[in-house]
Short mmCIF file of C-alpha atoms in Angstrom, two decimals:
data_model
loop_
_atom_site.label_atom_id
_atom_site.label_comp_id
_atom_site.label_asym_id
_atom_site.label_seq_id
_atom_site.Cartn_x
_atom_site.Cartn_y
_atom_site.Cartn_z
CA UNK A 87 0.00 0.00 0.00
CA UNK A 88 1.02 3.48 -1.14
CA UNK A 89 2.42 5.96 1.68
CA UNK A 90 -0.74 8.50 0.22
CA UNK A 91 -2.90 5.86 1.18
CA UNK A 92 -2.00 4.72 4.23
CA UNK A 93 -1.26 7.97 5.53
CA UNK A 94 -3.84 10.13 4.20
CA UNK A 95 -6.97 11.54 6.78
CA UNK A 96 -10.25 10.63 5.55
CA UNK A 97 -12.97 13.39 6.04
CA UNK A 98 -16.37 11.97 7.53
CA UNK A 99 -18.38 15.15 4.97
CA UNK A 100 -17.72 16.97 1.77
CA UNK A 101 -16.64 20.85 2.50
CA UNK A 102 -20.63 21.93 1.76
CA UNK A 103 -21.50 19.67 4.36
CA UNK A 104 -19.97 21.01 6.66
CA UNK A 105 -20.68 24.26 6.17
CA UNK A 106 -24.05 23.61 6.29
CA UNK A 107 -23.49 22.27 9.85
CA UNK A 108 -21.78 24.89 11.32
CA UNK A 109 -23.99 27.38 10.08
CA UNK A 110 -26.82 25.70 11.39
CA UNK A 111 -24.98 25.03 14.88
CA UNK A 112 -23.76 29.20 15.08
CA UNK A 113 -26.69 30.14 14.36
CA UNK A 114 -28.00 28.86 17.77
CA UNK A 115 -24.45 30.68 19.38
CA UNK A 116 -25.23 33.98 17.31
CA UNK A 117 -28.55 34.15 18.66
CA UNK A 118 -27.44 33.82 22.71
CA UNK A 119 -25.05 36.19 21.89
CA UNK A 120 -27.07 39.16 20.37
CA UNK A 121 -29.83 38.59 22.78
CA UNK A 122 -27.12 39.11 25.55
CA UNK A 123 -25.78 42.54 23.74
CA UNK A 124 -29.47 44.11 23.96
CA UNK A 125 -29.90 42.82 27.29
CA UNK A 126 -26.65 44.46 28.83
CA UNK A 127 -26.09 47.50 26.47
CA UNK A 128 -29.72 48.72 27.66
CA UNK A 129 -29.30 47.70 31.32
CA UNK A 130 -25.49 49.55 31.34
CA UNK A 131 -27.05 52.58 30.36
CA UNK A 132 -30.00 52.44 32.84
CA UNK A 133 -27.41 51.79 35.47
CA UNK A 134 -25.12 54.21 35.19
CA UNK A 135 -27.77 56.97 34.87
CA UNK A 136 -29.05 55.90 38.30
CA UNK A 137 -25.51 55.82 39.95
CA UNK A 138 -25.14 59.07 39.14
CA UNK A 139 -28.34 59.94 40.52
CA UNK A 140 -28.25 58.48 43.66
CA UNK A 141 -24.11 58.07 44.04
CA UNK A 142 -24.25 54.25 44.82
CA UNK A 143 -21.18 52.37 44.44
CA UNK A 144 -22.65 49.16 44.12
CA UNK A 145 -24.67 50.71 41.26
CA UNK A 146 -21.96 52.03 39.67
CA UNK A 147 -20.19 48.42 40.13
CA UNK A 148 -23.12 46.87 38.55
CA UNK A 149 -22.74 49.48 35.68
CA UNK A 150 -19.43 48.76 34.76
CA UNK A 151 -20.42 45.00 34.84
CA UNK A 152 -22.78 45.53 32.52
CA UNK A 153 -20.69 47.72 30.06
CA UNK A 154 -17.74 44.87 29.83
CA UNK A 155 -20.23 42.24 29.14
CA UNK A 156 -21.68 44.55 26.54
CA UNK A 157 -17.90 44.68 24.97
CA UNK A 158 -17.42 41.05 25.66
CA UNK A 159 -20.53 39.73 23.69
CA UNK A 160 -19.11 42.01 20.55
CA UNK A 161 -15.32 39.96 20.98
CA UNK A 162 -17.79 36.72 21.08
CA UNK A 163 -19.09 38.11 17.73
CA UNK A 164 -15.64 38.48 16.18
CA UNK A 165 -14.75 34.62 17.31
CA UNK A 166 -17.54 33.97 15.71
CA UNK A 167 -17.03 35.41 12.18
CA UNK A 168 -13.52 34.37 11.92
CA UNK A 169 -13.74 31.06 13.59
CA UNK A 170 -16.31 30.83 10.32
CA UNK A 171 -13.37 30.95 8.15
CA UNK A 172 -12.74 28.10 5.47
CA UNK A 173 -8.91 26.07 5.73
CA UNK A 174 -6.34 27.65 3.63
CA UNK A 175 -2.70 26.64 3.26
CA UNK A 176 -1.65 28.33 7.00
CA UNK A 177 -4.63 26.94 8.56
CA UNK A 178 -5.54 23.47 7.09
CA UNK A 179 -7.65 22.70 10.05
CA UNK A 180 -9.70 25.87 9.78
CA UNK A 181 -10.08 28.55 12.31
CA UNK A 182 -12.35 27.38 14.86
CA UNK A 183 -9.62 27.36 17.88
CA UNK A 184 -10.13 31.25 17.17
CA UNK A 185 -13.29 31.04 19.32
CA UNK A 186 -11.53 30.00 22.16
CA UNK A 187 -9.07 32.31 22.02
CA UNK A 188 -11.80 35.51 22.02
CA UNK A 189 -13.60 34.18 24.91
CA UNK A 190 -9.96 33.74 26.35
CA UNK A 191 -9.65 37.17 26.02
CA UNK A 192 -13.52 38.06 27.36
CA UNK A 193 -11.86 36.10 30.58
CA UNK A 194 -9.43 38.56 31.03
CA UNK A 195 -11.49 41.41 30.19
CA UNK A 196 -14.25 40.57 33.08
CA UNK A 197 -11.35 39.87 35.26
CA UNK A 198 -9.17 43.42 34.72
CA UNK A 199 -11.96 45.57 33.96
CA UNK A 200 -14.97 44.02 35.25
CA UNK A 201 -13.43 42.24 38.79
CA UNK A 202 -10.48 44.70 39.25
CA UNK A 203 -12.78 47.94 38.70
CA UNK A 204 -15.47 47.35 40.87
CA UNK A 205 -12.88 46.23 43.61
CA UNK A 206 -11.19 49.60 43.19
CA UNK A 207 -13.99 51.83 42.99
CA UNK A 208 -15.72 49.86 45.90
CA UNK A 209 -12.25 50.50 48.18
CA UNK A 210 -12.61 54.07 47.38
CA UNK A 211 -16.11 54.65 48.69
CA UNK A 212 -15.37 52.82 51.97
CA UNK A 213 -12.79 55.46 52.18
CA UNK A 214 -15.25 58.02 51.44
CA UNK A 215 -18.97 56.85 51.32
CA UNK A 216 -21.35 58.84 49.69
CA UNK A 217 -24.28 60.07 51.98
CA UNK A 218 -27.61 57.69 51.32
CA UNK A 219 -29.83 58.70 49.18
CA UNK A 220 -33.30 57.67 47.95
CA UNK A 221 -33.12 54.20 46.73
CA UNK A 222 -36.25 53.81 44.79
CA UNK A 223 -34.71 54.25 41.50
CA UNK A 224 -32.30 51.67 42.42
CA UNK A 225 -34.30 49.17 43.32
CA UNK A 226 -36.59 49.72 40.06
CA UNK A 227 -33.34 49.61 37.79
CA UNK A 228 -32.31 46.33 39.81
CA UNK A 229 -35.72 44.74 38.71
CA UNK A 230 -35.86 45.68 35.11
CA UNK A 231 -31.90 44.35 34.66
CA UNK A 232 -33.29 41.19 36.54
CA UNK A 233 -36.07 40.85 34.25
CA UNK A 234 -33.56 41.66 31.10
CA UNK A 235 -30.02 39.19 32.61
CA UNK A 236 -32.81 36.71 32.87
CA UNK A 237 -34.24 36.77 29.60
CA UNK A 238 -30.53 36.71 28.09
CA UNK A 239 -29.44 33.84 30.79
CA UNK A 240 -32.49 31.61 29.49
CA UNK A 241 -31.70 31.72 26.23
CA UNK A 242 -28.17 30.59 26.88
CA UNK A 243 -29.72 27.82 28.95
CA UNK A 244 -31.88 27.19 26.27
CA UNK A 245 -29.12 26.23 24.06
CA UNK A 246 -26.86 24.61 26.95
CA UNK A 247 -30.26 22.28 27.00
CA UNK A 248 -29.89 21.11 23.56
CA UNK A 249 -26.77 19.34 24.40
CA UNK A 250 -27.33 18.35 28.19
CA UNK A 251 -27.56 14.63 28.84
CA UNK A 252 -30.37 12.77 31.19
CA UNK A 253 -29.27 13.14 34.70
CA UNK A 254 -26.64 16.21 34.34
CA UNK A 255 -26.81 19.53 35.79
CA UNK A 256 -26.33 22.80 34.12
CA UNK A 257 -23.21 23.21 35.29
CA UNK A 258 -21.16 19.91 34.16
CA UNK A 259 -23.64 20.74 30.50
CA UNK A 260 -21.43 23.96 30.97
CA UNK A 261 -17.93 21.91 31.81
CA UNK A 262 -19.28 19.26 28.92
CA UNK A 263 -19.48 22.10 26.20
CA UNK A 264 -17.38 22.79 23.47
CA UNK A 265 -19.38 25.98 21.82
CA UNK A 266 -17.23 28.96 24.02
CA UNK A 267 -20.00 31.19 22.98
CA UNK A 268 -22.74 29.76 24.84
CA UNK A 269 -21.03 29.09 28.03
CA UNK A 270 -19.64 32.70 28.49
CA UNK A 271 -22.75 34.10 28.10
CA UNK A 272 -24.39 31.85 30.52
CA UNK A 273 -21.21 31.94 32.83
CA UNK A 274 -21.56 35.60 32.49
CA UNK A 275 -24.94 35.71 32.72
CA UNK A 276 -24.99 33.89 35.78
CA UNK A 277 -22.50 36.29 37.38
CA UNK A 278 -24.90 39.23 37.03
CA UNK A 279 -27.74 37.82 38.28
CA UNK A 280 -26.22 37.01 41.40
CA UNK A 281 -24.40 40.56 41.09
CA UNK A 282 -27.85 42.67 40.84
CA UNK A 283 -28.58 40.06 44.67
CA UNK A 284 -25.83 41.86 45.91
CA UNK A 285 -26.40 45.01 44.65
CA UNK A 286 -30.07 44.88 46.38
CA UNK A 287 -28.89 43.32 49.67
CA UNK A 288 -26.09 45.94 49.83
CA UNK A 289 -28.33 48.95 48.91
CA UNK A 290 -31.53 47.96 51.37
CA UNK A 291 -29.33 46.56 54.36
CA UNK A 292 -27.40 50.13 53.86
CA UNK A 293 -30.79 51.99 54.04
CA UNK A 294 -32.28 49.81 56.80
CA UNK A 295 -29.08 50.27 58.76
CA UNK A 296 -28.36 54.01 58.05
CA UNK A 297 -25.21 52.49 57.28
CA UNK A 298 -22.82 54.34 54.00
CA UNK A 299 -19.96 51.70 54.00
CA UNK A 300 -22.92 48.02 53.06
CA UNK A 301 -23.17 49.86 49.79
CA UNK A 302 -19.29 50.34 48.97
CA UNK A 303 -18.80 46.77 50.50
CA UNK A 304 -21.53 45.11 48.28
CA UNK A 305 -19.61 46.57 45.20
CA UNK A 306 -16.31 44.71 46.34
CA UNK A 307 -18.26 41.55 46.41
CA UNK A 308 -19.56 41.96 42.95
CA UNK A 309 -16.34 42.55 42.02
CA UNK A 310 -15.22 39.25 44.13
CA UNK A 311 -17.47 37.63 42.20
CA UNK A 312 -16.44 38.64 38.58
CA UNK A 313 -12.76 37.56 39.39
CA UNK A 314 -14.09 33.98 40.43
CA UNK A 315 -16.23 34.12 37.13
CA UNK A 316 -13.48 35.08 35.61
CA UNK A 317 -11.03 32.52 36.67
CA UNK A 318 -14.32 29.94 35.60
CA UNK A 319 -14.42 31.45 31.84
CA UNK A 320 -10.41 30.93 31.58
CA UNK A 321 -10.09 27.37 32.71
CA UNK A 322 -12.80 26.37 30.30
CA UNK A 323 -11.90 28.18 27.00
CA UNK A 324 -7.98 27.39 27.99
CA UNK A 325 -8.49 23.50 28.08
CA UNK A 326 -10.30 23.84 24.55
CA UNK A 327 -7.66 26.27 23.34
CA UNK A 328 -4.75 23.83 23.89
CA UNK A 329 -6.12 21.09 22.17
CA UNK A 330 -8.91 19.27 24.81
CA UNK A 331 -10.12 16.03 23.41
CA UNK A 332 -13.71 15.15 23.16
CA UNK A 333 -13.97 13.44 26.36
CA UNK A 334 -13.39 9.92 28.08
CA UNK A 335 -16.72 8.85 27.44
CA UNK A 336 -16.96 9.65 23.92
CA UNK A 337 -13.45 8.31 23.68
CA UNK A 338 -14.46 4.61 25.39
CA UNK A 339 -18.05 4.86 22.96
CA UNK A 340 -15.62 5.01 19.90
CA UNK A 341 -13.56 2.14 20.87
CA UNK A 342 -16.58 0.27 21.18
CA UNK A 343 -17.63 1.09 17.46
CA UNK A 344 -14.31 -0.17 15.94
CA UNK A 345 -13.80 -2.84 17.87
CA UNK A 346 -17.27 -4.06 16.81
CA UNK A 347 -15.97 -3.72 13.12
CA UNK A 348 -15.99 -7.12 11.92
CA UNK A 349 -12.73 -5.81 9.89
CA UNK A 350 -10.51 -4.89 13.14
CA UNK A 351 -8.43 -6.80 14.51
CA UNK A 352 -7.64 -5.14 17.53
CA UNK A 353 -7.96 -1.17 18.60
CA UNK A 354 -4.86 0.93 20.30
CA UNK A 355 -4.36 4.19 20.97
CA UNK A 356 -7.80 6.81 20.29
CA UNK A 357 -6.38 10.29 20.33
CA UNK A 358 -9.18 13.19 20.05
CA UNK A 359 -8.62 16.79 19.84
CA UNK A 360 -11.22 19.63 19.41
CA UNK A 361 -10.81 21.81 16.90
CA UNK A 362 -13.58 23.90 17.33
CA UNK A 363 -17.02 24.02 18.72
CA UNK A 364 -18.55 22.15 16.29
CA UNK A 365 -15.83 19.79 14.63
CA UNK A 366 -13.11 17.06 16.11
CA UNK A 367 -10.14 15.31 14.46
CA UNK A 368 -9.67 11.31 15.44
CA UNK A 369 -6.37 9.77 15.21
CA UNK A 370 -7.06 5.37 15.17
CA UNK A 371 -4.09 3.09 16.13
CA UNK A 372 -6.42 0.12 14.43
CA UNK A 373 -5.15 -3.47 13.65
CA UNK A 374 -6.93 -4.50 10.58
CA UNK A 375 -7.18 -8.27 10.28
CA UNK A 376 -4.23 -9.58 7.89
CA UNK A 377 -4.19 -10.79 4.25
CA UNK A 378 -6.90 -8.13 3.77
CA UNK A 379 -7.20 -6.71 0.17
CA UNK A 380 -6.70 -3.08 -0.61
CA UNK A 381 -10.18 -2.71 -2.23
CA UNK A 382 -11.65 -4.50 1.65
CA UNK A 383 -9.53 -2.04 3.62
CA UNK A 384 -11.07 0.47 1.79
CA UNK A 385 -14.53 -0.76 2.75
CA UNK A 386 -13.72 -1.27 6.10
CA UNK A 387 -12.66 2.43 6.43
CA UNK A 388 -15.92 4.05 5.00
CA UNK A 389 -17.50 1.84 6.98
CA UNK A 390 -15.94 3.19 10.23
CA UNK A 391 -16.51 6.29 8.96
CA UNK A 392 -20.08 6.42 8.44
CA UNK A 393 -20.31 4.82 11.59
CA UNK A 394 -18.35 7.63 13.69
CA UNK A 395 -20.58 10.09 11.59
CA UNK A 396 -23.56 8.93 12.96
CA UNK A 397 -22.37 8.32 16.74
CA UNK A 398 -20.56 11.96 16.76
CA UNK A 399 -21.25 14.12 13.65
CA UNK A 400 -18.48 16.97 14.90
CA UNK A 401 -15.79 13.89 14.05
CA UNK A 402 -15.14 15.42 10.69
CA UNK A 403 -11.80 14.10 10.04
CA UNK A 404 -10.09 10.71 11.03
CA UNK A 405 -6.41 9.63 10.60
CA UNK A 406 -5.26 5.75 10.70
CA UNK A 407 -1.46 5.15 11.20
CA UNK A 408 -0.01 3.69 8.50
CA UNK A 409 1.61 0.85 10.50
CA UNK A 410 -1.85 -0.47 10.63
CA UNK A 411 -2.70 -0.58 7.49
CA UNK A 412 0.25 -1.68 6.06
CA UNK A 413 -0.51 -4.92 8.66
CA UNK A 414 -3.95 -5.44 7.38
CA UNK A 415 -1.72 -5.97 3.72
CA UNK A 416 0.78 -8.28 4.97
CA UNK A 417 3.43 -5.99 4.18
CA UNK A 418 6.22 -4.93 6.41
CA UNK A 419 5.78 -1.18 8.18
CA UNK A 420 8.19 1.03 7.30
CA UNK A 421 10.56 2.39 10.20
CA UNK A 422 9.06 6.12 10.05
CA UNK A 423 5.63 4.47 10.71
CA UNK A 424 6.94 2.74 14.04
#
């Protein structure tokens, strides 16, 4: 057998295909994130009107929360579009590590400016709190970006749903996923809700308790509570970013499916990496069965590869070592395909 042949990566769907898939797929991630730009553009805006109305810190924390995640949503866009991008001759394996890489950088944006601001504004109002003031306006701000973070977090759920197995809870659907768009927005999503909490509980205890310094402290907490969100968003799109395979479970199911091939001898090693959120490469150390003709190894192959389709449709390419094949032939493996 022929170096090209033994060596060569088969593709599980023609180029159309798979463009059709990952439209269809970002369509779902375009959607979470646009509804999550109206929700927080319109609720920044509302909030920092009111801070400067009433002088709340925690206000002004939840402002500036607000504002990043506005920015963030529009870097989620740009992962989006060029993550889009068909393979060229730099990029054979397309662009849809870029993804990661944005919502990498959305990390580090709700950590610097998001965590680190609020921290620093809310330290500077314990030093000097502003007098109380009414808090109505507050509190009817906090509802409406309650009703509007909620709207936004459901449709992330919505689409978090899609893929969640029977049994699991939102948050290992959130560890499970491989679509960085969807799980930031929830993440961050998640962050504000239980930001405006704070906000509230640090506004009315400070009012109940004729107290200035609840209010700065409440806007150190938010901020306390970005960095940890933070921290969340970066282990998640940095796994996927350095090449995180498509799990141990997938990994065993796949094992299962060529060693059922009535064509395999024997299976080794099943290496996985994730090239994006919608597509996977597959390396197969597979023993074919010996004295095999070219024409049956052939079979066996688009066989396997239908197969994998079906099971795991974002398995778009798979690799066999050439060692194996040249086994299933009879023929003696070269030393560079040891």
């Amino acid at each position: 057998m022929s170096d090209s042949i033994a060596q060569a990566g088969t593709q599980t769907k023609t180029e159309p295909e798979r463009k059709a898939s990952k439209d269809g797929d970002g369509g779902g991630s375009r959607k979470v994130i646009y509804a999550a730009i109206v929700a927080n553009l319109g609720i920044a805006v509302a909030k920092f009107i009111v801070a400067a109305i009433t002088g709340s810190a925690a206000m002004l924390a939840e402002g500036i929360h607000s504002a990043v995640d506005t920015g963030n949503e529009l870097l989620l866009l740009i992962g989006e579009k060029v993550s889009a991008r068909p393979p060229d001759k730099r990029h054979p394996f397309g662009y849809g590590k870029a993804m990661y890489f944005w919502a990498l950088i959305v990390a580090m944006s709700v950590f610097a400016l998001g965590g680190g601001l609020s921290i620093h504004h809310g330290i500077v109002s314990l030093r000097e709190p502003e007098p109380l003031e009414d808090p109505l306006w507050n509190y009817v701000v906090l509802l409406v970006s309650a009703a509007f973070e909620g709207y936004s977090w459901n449709v992330s759920r919505k689409e978090l749903n899609k893929v969640r197995k029977p049994g699991a809870s939102l948050w290992q659907t959130v560890r499970a996923s491989k679509d960085a768009a969807v799980f930031s927005v929830f993440i961050e999503d998640s962050a504000a809700l239980a930001g405006l909490v704070i906000a509230g509980a640090g506004i009315f205890l400070g009012h109940l308790l004729d107290n200035p310094y609840i209010d700065p402290a409440a806007s150190i907490l938010i901020g306390l509570l970005l960095v940890g969100a933070a921290f969340t968003l970066a282990r998640e799109t940095g796994g996927l970013l350095v090449g995180e395979t498509i799990g141990v479970e997938a990994t065993q199911r796949l094992r299962r499916i060529f060693e059922d091939d009535p064509a395999v001898l024997a299976v080794g090693k099943l290496l996985s990496m994730q090239l994006g959120p919608d597509e996977a490469l597959l390396t197969a150390s597979v023993t074919f069965k010996r004295g095999m003709r070219i024409d049956e190894v052939e079979q066996a192959i688009a066989r396997l590869e239908r197969t994998v389709a079906q099971a795991y449709p974002s398995i778009q390419r798979i690799y066999f070592e050439s060692g194996a094949l040249r086994s299933a032939m009879g023929e003696r493996p070269a030393p560079d395909a040891q």
